[in-house]
């Protein structure tokens, strides 16, 4: 047994130190980034904030709305081939730049992703997602996917340490999804005791990925726009959101009414709710590692998106970054023992 005594940090442990800046207004800040990828010749330009591949968030409806803002959606893996074909026949032109097809590592998953991509060859992004990206089986799957889809951008995860980021990039992934345990409806840390504070995971994984010419997605743990900015400040190339995008018209999940108030169901993809829906229940050898919650219904996602983008733009002006790309270079985090004043928080 070994203990590491370095302190690892989460979003709540830091704040940005403001810096002198020549920017007059947040409207001068560009949140667009352009990326070239390690294994393909595809170049991507957009706002690198994405909806998570959860069936309550990564929906076709969300993809259309987020694409209008140049943002991205990792479409959840539970749509059928027919549903994909129907969506792509009426989706706005260029949608393939703003969506990924998600898959797990099962045989059925692979067959489905092959069918979706082979009938819609203009799709560019594949997101290979498992809860634990540390298994040899997962690395082998990433290698196989790279052979099968040599010209697609492959996102793969989740991991939280630099050596595994390098291994997955070398196995054929272009972008590594980082985060174990920080998610709003995740109970991995409760059920298993495994995890890594997200801000430190980003710093360490970004360093490993950028050294090889790869990118990372910070996945999970953002509860407010300031957290999204901190993820970028720490070095994330993309930030993936679940809970912050839940509860809207474009989100999946049922609307329920309680005491005259509307709520939408939101649940983890390893929750009993998701497993009942998609896998015929929780298998007897595993525990569910996700929660089911009811979030207040929040109307169209548009105003939430504006709040997030406005927040990140404002962060950039506080530290003097005229482009999102510069944010991490201009970031000095200070360790803090307090966050916002909660006197008037209900
Ligand atoms: P959030 O933005 O809500 O904090 O986190 C979203 C992320 O939580 C997802 O992208 C995914 O990585 C993770 N997640 C989603 N469902 C589950 C689950 O049931 N269990 C665990 N451990 N993580 C989940």
Coordinates of C-alpha atoms and ligand atoms in Angstrom, one line a residue:
X1 CA 0.0 0.0 0.0
X2 CA 1.1 3.5 -0.8
X3 CA -0.3 6.9 0.0
X4 CA 0.4 10.0 -2.1
X5 CA 0.5 13.1 0.0
X6 CA 0.3 15.7 -2.7
X7 CA -3.0 17.5 -2.4
X8 CA -5.3 17.0 -5.3
X9 CA -7.7 19.8 -6.1
X10 CA -11.4 20.1 -7.2
X11 CA -13.1 23.1 -8.7
X12 CA -14.2 24.3 -5.3
X13 CA -10.6 24.5 -4.0
X14 CA -9.5 27.3 -6.4
X15 CA -10.4 30.6 -7.9
X16 CA -8.8 32.6 -10.8
X17 CA -6.5 35.4 -9.8
X18 CA -7.5 38.5 -11.8
X19 CA -4.9 40.0 -14.1
X20 CA -4.3 43.3 -15.8
X21 CA -6.0 43.3 -19.1
X22 CA -6.5 45.4 -22.2
X23 CA -9.9 44.0 -23.0
X24 CA -12.7 46.5 -22.7
X25 CA -15.6 44.1 -22.9
X26 CA -16.5 40.5 -22.8
X27 CA -17.9 40.9 -26.3
X28 CA -14.3 41.0 -27.5
X29 CA -13.7 37.5 -26.3
X30 CA -13.8 34.6 -28.8
X31 CA -14.8 31.2 -27.4
X32 CA -14.0 29.4 -30.7
X33 CA -11.1 27.0 -30.9
X34 CA -9.6 25.2 -33.8
X35 CA -8.1 21.8 -33.3
X36 CA -6.1 19.4 -35.4
X37 CA -6.2 15.8 -34.3
X38 CA -3.5 13.2 -33.7
X39 CA -4.7 10.4 -35.9
X40 CA -6.8 12.1 -38.6
X41 CA -6.6 15.0 -41.0
X42 CA -9.9 16.5 -39.8
X43 CA -9.7 20.0 -38.5
X44 CA -12.5 21.3 -36.2
X45 CA -13.5 24.8 -35.3
X46 CA -16.2 25.5 -32.7
X47 CA -17.0 26.3 -29.1
X48 CA -15.6 23.3 -27.2
X49 CA -18.4 22.8 -24.8
X50 CA -20.4 19.6 -25.2
X51 CA -23.5 17.8 -24.0
X52 CA -22.7 14.5 -22.3
X53 CA -23.7 11.2 -24.0
X54 CA -26.4 10.6 -21.4
X55 CA -29.9 9.8 -22.7
X56 CA -31.3 12.7 -20.6
X57 CA -28.8 15.2 -22.2
X58 CA -27.2 14.0 -25.4
X59 CA -30.3 14.0 -27.5
X60 CA -30.9 14.9 -31.1
X61 CA -33.0 17.9 -30.0
X62 CA -30.1 19.2 -27.8
X63 CA -27.6 18.7 -30.7
X64 CA -29.6 20.9 -33.0
X65 CA -29.8 23.7 -30.4
X66 CA -26.2 23.5 -29.3
X67 CA -25.0 23.4 -33.0
X68 CA -26.6 26.7 -33.5
X69 CA -24.1 28.1 -31.0
X70 CA -21.2 26.1 -32.6
X71 CA -21.3 23.8 -29.6
X72 CA -21.1 20.0 -29.6
X73 CA -23.2 17.0 -28.5
X74 CA -22.0 13.5 -27.8
X75 CA -25.3 11.8 -28.8
X76 CA -26.2 8.9 -26.4
X77 CA -25.8 5.4 -27.6
X78 CA -29.4 4.3 -27.2
X79 CA -30.8 5.6 -30.5
X80 CA -31.5 2.9 -33.1
X81 CA -30.1 3.0 -36.6
X82 CA -33.5 4.0 -37.9
X83 CA -33.7 6.9 -35.5
X84 CA -30.2 8.0 -36.6
X85 CA -31.2 7.8 -40.2
X86 CA -34.4 9.7 -39.6
X87 CA -32.5 12.4 -37.7
X88 CA -29.8 12.8 -40.3
X89 CA -32.3 13.1 -43.2
X90 CA -33.8 16.3 -41.6
X91 CA -31.0 17.7 -39.4
X92 CA -29.4 21.0 -40.4
X93 CA -26.6 20.9 -42.9
X94 CA -23.2 20.5 -41.3
X95 CA -24.5 18.8 -38.1
X96 CA -21.8 16.2 -38.5
X97 CA -19.3 18.8 -37.3
X98 CA -21.1 19.1 -34.0
X99 CA -22.0 15.6 -33.0
X100 CA -20.4 12.3 -32.0
X101 CA -21.8 8.8 -32.2
X102 CA -21.4 7.1 -28.9
X103 CA -20.6 3.5 -28.2
X104 CA -19.7 1.2 -25.3
X105 CA -17.3 -1.7 -25.9
X106 CA -19.8 -4.6 -26.3
X107 CA -20.3 -6.5 -29.5
X108 CA -23.8 -5.1 -30.0
X109 CA -22.5 -1.6 -29.5
X110 CA -19.8 -2.1 -32.1
X111 CA -22.2 -3.6 -34.6
X112 CA -24.5 -0.6 -34.2
X113 CA -21.8 2.1 -34.4
X114 CA -20.5 0.4 -37.6
X115 CA -24.0 0.4 -39.1
X116 CA -24.6 4.1 -38.2
X117 CA -21.2 5.2 -39.6
X118 CA -21.3 3.0 -42.7
X119 CA -24.7 4.3 -43.7
X120 CA -23.8 7.9 -42.9
X121 CA -20.2 8.2 -43.9
X122 CA -20.1 11.9 -43.4
X123 CA -20.2 11.5 -39.6
X124 CA -16.8 12.4 -38.2
X125 CA -16.7 11.8 -34.5
X126 CA -17.0 8.6 -32.4
X127 CA -17.1 8.6 -28.6
X128 CA -16.1 5.4 -27.0
X129 CA -17.3 5.6 -23.4
X130 CA -16.9 3.2 -20.5
X131 CA -17.0 4.0 -16.8
X132 CA -13.5 2.5 -16.2
X133 CA -11.1 3.2 -19.0
X134 CA -8.2 1.3 -17.3
X135 CA -8.9 -2.2 -18.7
X136 CA -6.8 -3.9 -21.3
X137 CA -10.1 -4.8 -23.0
X138 CA -10.8 -1.1 -23.4
X139 CA -7.4 -0.3 -24.9
X140 CA -7.8 -3.2 -27.4
X141 CA -11.2 -1.9 -28.3
X142 CA -9.8 1.6 -29.0
X143 CA -7.1 0.0 -31.3
X144 CA -9.8 -2.0 -33.1
X145 CA -11.9 1.2 -33.6
X146 CA -8.9 3.0 -35.0
X147 CA -8.4 0.2 -37.5
X148 CA -12.1 0.2 -38.4
X149 CA -12.5 4.0 -38.6
X150 CA -9.1 5.3 -39.8
X151 CA -10.5 8.7 -40.8
X152 CA -12.7 9.5 -37.9
X153 CA -11.9 11.5 -34.7
X154 CA -12.1 9.1 -31.8
X155 CA -12.8 10.2 -28.3
X156 CA -12.2 7.7 -25.5
X157 CA -12.5 7.5 -21.8
X158 CA -12.9 7.8 -18.9
X159 CA -9.5 8.0 -17.2
X160 CA -7.9 10.4 -14.7
X161 CA -4.2 9.9 -14.9
X162 CA -1.5 10.8 -17.4
X163 CA -0.1 7.4 -18.1
X164 CA -3.5 6.1 -19.2
X165 CA -4.1 9.2 -21.3
X166 CA -0.8 8.4 -23.1
X167 CA -1.7 4.7 -23.6
X168 CA -5.1 5.5 -25.1
X169 CA -3.7 8.2 -27.4
X170 CA -1.0 5.8 -28.6
X171 CA -3.7 3.1 -29.1
X172 CA -5.5 5.3 -31.6
X173 CA -7.7 7.8 -29.7
X174 CA -7.5 11.5 -30.6
X175 CA -9.3 13.0 -27.5
X176 CA -9.4 11.5 -24.0
X177 CA -12.3 11.9 -21.8
X178 CA -11.2 12.7 -18.2
X179 CA -13.2 12.2 -15.0
X180 CA -13.9 9.4 -12.6
X181 CA -16.4 10.1 -10.0
X182 CA -17.1 13.9 -10.2
X183 CA -20.5 13.7 -12.0
X184 CA -23.6 15.2 -10.5
X185 CA -25.5 11.9 -10.6
X186 CA -22.5 9.6 -10.1
X187 CA -22.1 7.5 -7.0
X188 CA -18.8 5.8 -8.0
X189 CA -17.0 7.5 -5.1
X190 CA -19.6 6.4 -2.7
X191 CA -19.9 2.8 -3.9
X192 CA -16.2 2.2 -4.7
X193 CA -14.1 4.8 -3.0
X194 CA -12.4 5.4 -6.4
X195 CA -11.9 8.8 -7.9
X196 CA -9.7 11.8 -8.5
X197 CA -10.5 15.5 -7.8
X198 CA -11.4 16.9 -11.2
X199 CA -9.2 20.0 -11.4
X200 CA -6.0 18.0 -10.7
X201 CA -7.1 15.3 -13.1
X202 CA -7.5 17.9 -15.8
X203 CA -4.1 19.5 -15.1
X204 CA -2.2 16.2 -15.1
X205 CA -4.1 14.6 -18.1
X206 CA -3.9 17.8 -20.2
X207 CA -0.2 17.9 -19.7
X208 CA 0.2 14.2 -20.8
X209 CA -2.1 14.6 -23.8
X210 CA -0.7 17.9 -25.1
X211 CA 2.8 16.4 -24.9
X212 CA 1.7 13.9 -27.6
X213 CA -0.4 16.2 -29.6
X214 CA -3.7 14.9 -28.3
X215 CA -6.6 16.7 -26.5
X216 CA -8.7 16.1 -23.4
X217 CA -12.3 16.5 -22.5
X218 CA -13.1 17.4 -18.9
X219 CA -16.1 15.3 -18.1
X220 CA -18.2 15.8 -15.0
X221 CA -18.3 17.9 -12.0
X222 CA -19.2 21.3 -13.5
X223 CA -22.1 22.7 -11.5
X224 CA -21.9 26.4 -12.4
X225 CA -20.4 28.5 -15.3
X226 CA -17.4 29.3 -13.1
X227 CA -16.5 25.5 -13.0
X228 CA -16.6 25.4 -16.8
X229 CA -14.1 28.3 -16.9
X230 CA -11.9 26.6 -14.3
X231 CA -11.8 23.4 -16.3
X232 CA -10.6 25.4 -19.4
X233 CA -8.2 27.3 -17.1
X234 CA -6.7 24.0 -15.9
X235 CA -6.0 23.0 -19.5
X236 CA -9.1 21.2 -20.7
X237 CA -9.6 21.4 -24.5
X238 CA -13.3 20.5 -24.3
X239 CA -15.7 20.5 -21.3
X240 CA -18.5 18.0 -21.2
X241 CA -21.7 18.8 -19.2
X242 CA -24.5 16.6 -17.9
X243 CA -26.4 18.2 -15.0
X244 CA -26.0 21.7 -16.2
X245 CA -27.9 20.9 -19.4
X246 CA -30.5 18.7 -17.7
X247 CA -34.1 19.7 -17.1
X248 CA -34.6 21.6 -20.4
X249 CA -37.0 21.2 -23.2
X250 CA -34.2 19.7 -25.3
X251 CA -33.2 17.2 -22.5
X252 CA -34.6 13.7 -22.4
X253 CA -36.4 12.4 -19.3
X254 CA -40.0 12.7 -18.3
X255 CA -41.7 15.8 -17.0
X256 CA -43.4 15.3 -13.7
X257 CA -45.6 17.7 -11.8
X258 CA -45.4 18.0 -8.0
X259 CA -47.2 20.6 -5.9
X260 CA -47.9 22.6 -9.0
X261 CA -44.2 22.7 -10.0
X262 CA -42.7 21.0 -13.0
X263 CA -39.7 18.7 -12.8
X264 CA -37.7 16.6 -15.2
X265 CA -36.1 13.3 -14.4
X266 CA -32.4 13.1 -14.7
X267 CA -30.3 10.0 -14.0
X268 CA -26.9 8.5 -14.3
X269 CA -26.2 6.1 -17.1
X270 CA -25.3 3.5 -14.5
X271 CA -28.3 4.2 -12.3
X272 CA -30.9 1.6 -11.7
X273 CA -33.3 3.8 -13.8
X274 CA -31.0 3.6 -16.8
X275 CA -30.3 -0.1 -16.4
X276 CA -34.0 -0.9 -16.1
X277 CA -34.6 1.1 -19.2
X278 CA -31.8 -0.2 -21.4
X279 CA -30.3 -3.4 -19.9
X280 CA -33.3 -5.1 -18.3
X281 CA -32.3 -4.2 -14.8
X282 CA -29.2 -4.1 -12.6
X283 CA -27.1 -7.3 -13.1
X284 CA -26.7 -9.3 -9.9
X285 CA -22.9 -8.9 -9.8
X286 CA -22.9 -5.1 -9.8
X287 CA -24.1 -2.2 -7.8
X288 CA -25.8 0.8 -9.5
X289 CA -23.3 3.6 -9.6
X290 CA -25.7 6.4 -10.5
X291 CA -28.5 8.4 -8.9
X292 CA -31.9 9.3 -10.2
X293 CA -33.0 12.8 -9.4
X294 CA -35.7 15.3 -10.3
X295 CA -34.5 18.6 -11.5
X296 CA -36.6 21.7 -11.8
X297 CA -37.9 22.2 -15.3
X298 CA -35.9 25.0 -16.8
X299 CA -37.5 25.7 -20.2
X300 CA -35.5 26.1 -23.4
X301 CA -31.7 25.4 -23.1
X302 CA -30.9 28.7 -24.8
X303 CA -30.7 30.9 -21.7
X304 CA -28.7 28.4 -19.8
X305 CA -26.2 28.2 -22.7
X306 CA -26.0 32.0 -22.7
X307 CA -25.3 32.0 -19.0
X308 CA -22.5 29.5 -19.5
X309 CA -20.9 31.2 -22.5
X310 CA -21.3 34.6 -20.8
X311 CA -19.6 33.4 -17.7
X312 CA -16.6 31.9 -19.5
X313 CA -16.3 35.1 -21.6
X314 CA -16.3 37.1 -18.5
X315 CA -13.6 34.9 -16.9
X316 CA -11.4 35.6 -20.0
X317 CA -11.8 39.3 -19.5
X318 CA -10.8 39.1 -15.9
X319 CA -7.5 37.4 -16.8
X320 CA -6.9 39.2 -20.1
X321 CA -7.5 36.4 -22.5
X322 CA -9.0 37.6 -25.8
X323 CA -9.5 34.0 -27.0
X324 CA -10.4 30.9 -25.1
X325 CA -7.1 29.3 -26.3
X326 CA -5.2 31.9 -24.1
X327 CA -7.2 31.2 -21.0
X328 CA -5.0 28.4 -19.6
X329 CA -1.8 30.4 -20.3
X330 CA -3.2 33.3 -18.4
X331 CA -4.5 31.3 -15.5
X332 CA -3.1 31.5 -12.0
X333 CA -5.3 29.6 -9.6
X334 CA -5.3 30.6 -5.9
X335 CA -6.1 28.0 -3.3
X336 CA -9.1 29.0 -1.4
X337 CA -11.1 27.9 1.6
X338 CA -14.3 29.7 0.6
X339 CA -16.4 30.1 -2.5
X340 CA -19.5 32.3 -2.9
X341 CA -21.4 34.1 -0.2
X342 CA -24.4 31.9 0.5
X343 CA -26.4 34.2 2.8
X344 CA -29.2 34.5 0.3
X345 CA -29.0 31.0 -1.2
X346 CA -32.1 29.0 -0.5
Ligands
LIG1 P1 -22.2 16.2 -14.6 O1 -21.9 17.2 -15.7 O2 -23.6 15.9 -14.5 O3 -21.5 16.6 -13.3 O4 -21.4 14.9 -15.1 C1 -21.7 14.2 -16.3 C2 -20.9 13.0 -16.4 O5 -21.2 12.1 -15.4 C3 -21.1 12.1 -17.7 O6 -20.6 12.7 -18.8 C4 -20.5 10.8 -17.3 O7 -19.1 10.8 -17.4 C5 -20.8 10.8 -15.8 N1 -21.9 9.9 -15.5 C6 -23.1 9.8 -16.1 N2 -23.9 8.9 -15.6 C7 -23.2 8.3 -14.6 C8 -23.4 7.2 -13.7 O8 -24.5 6.6 -13.7 N3 -22.4 6.8 -12.9 C9 -21.2 7.5 -13.0 N4 -20.2 7.0 -12.2 N5 -20.9 8.5 -13.8 C10 -21.9 8.9 -14.6

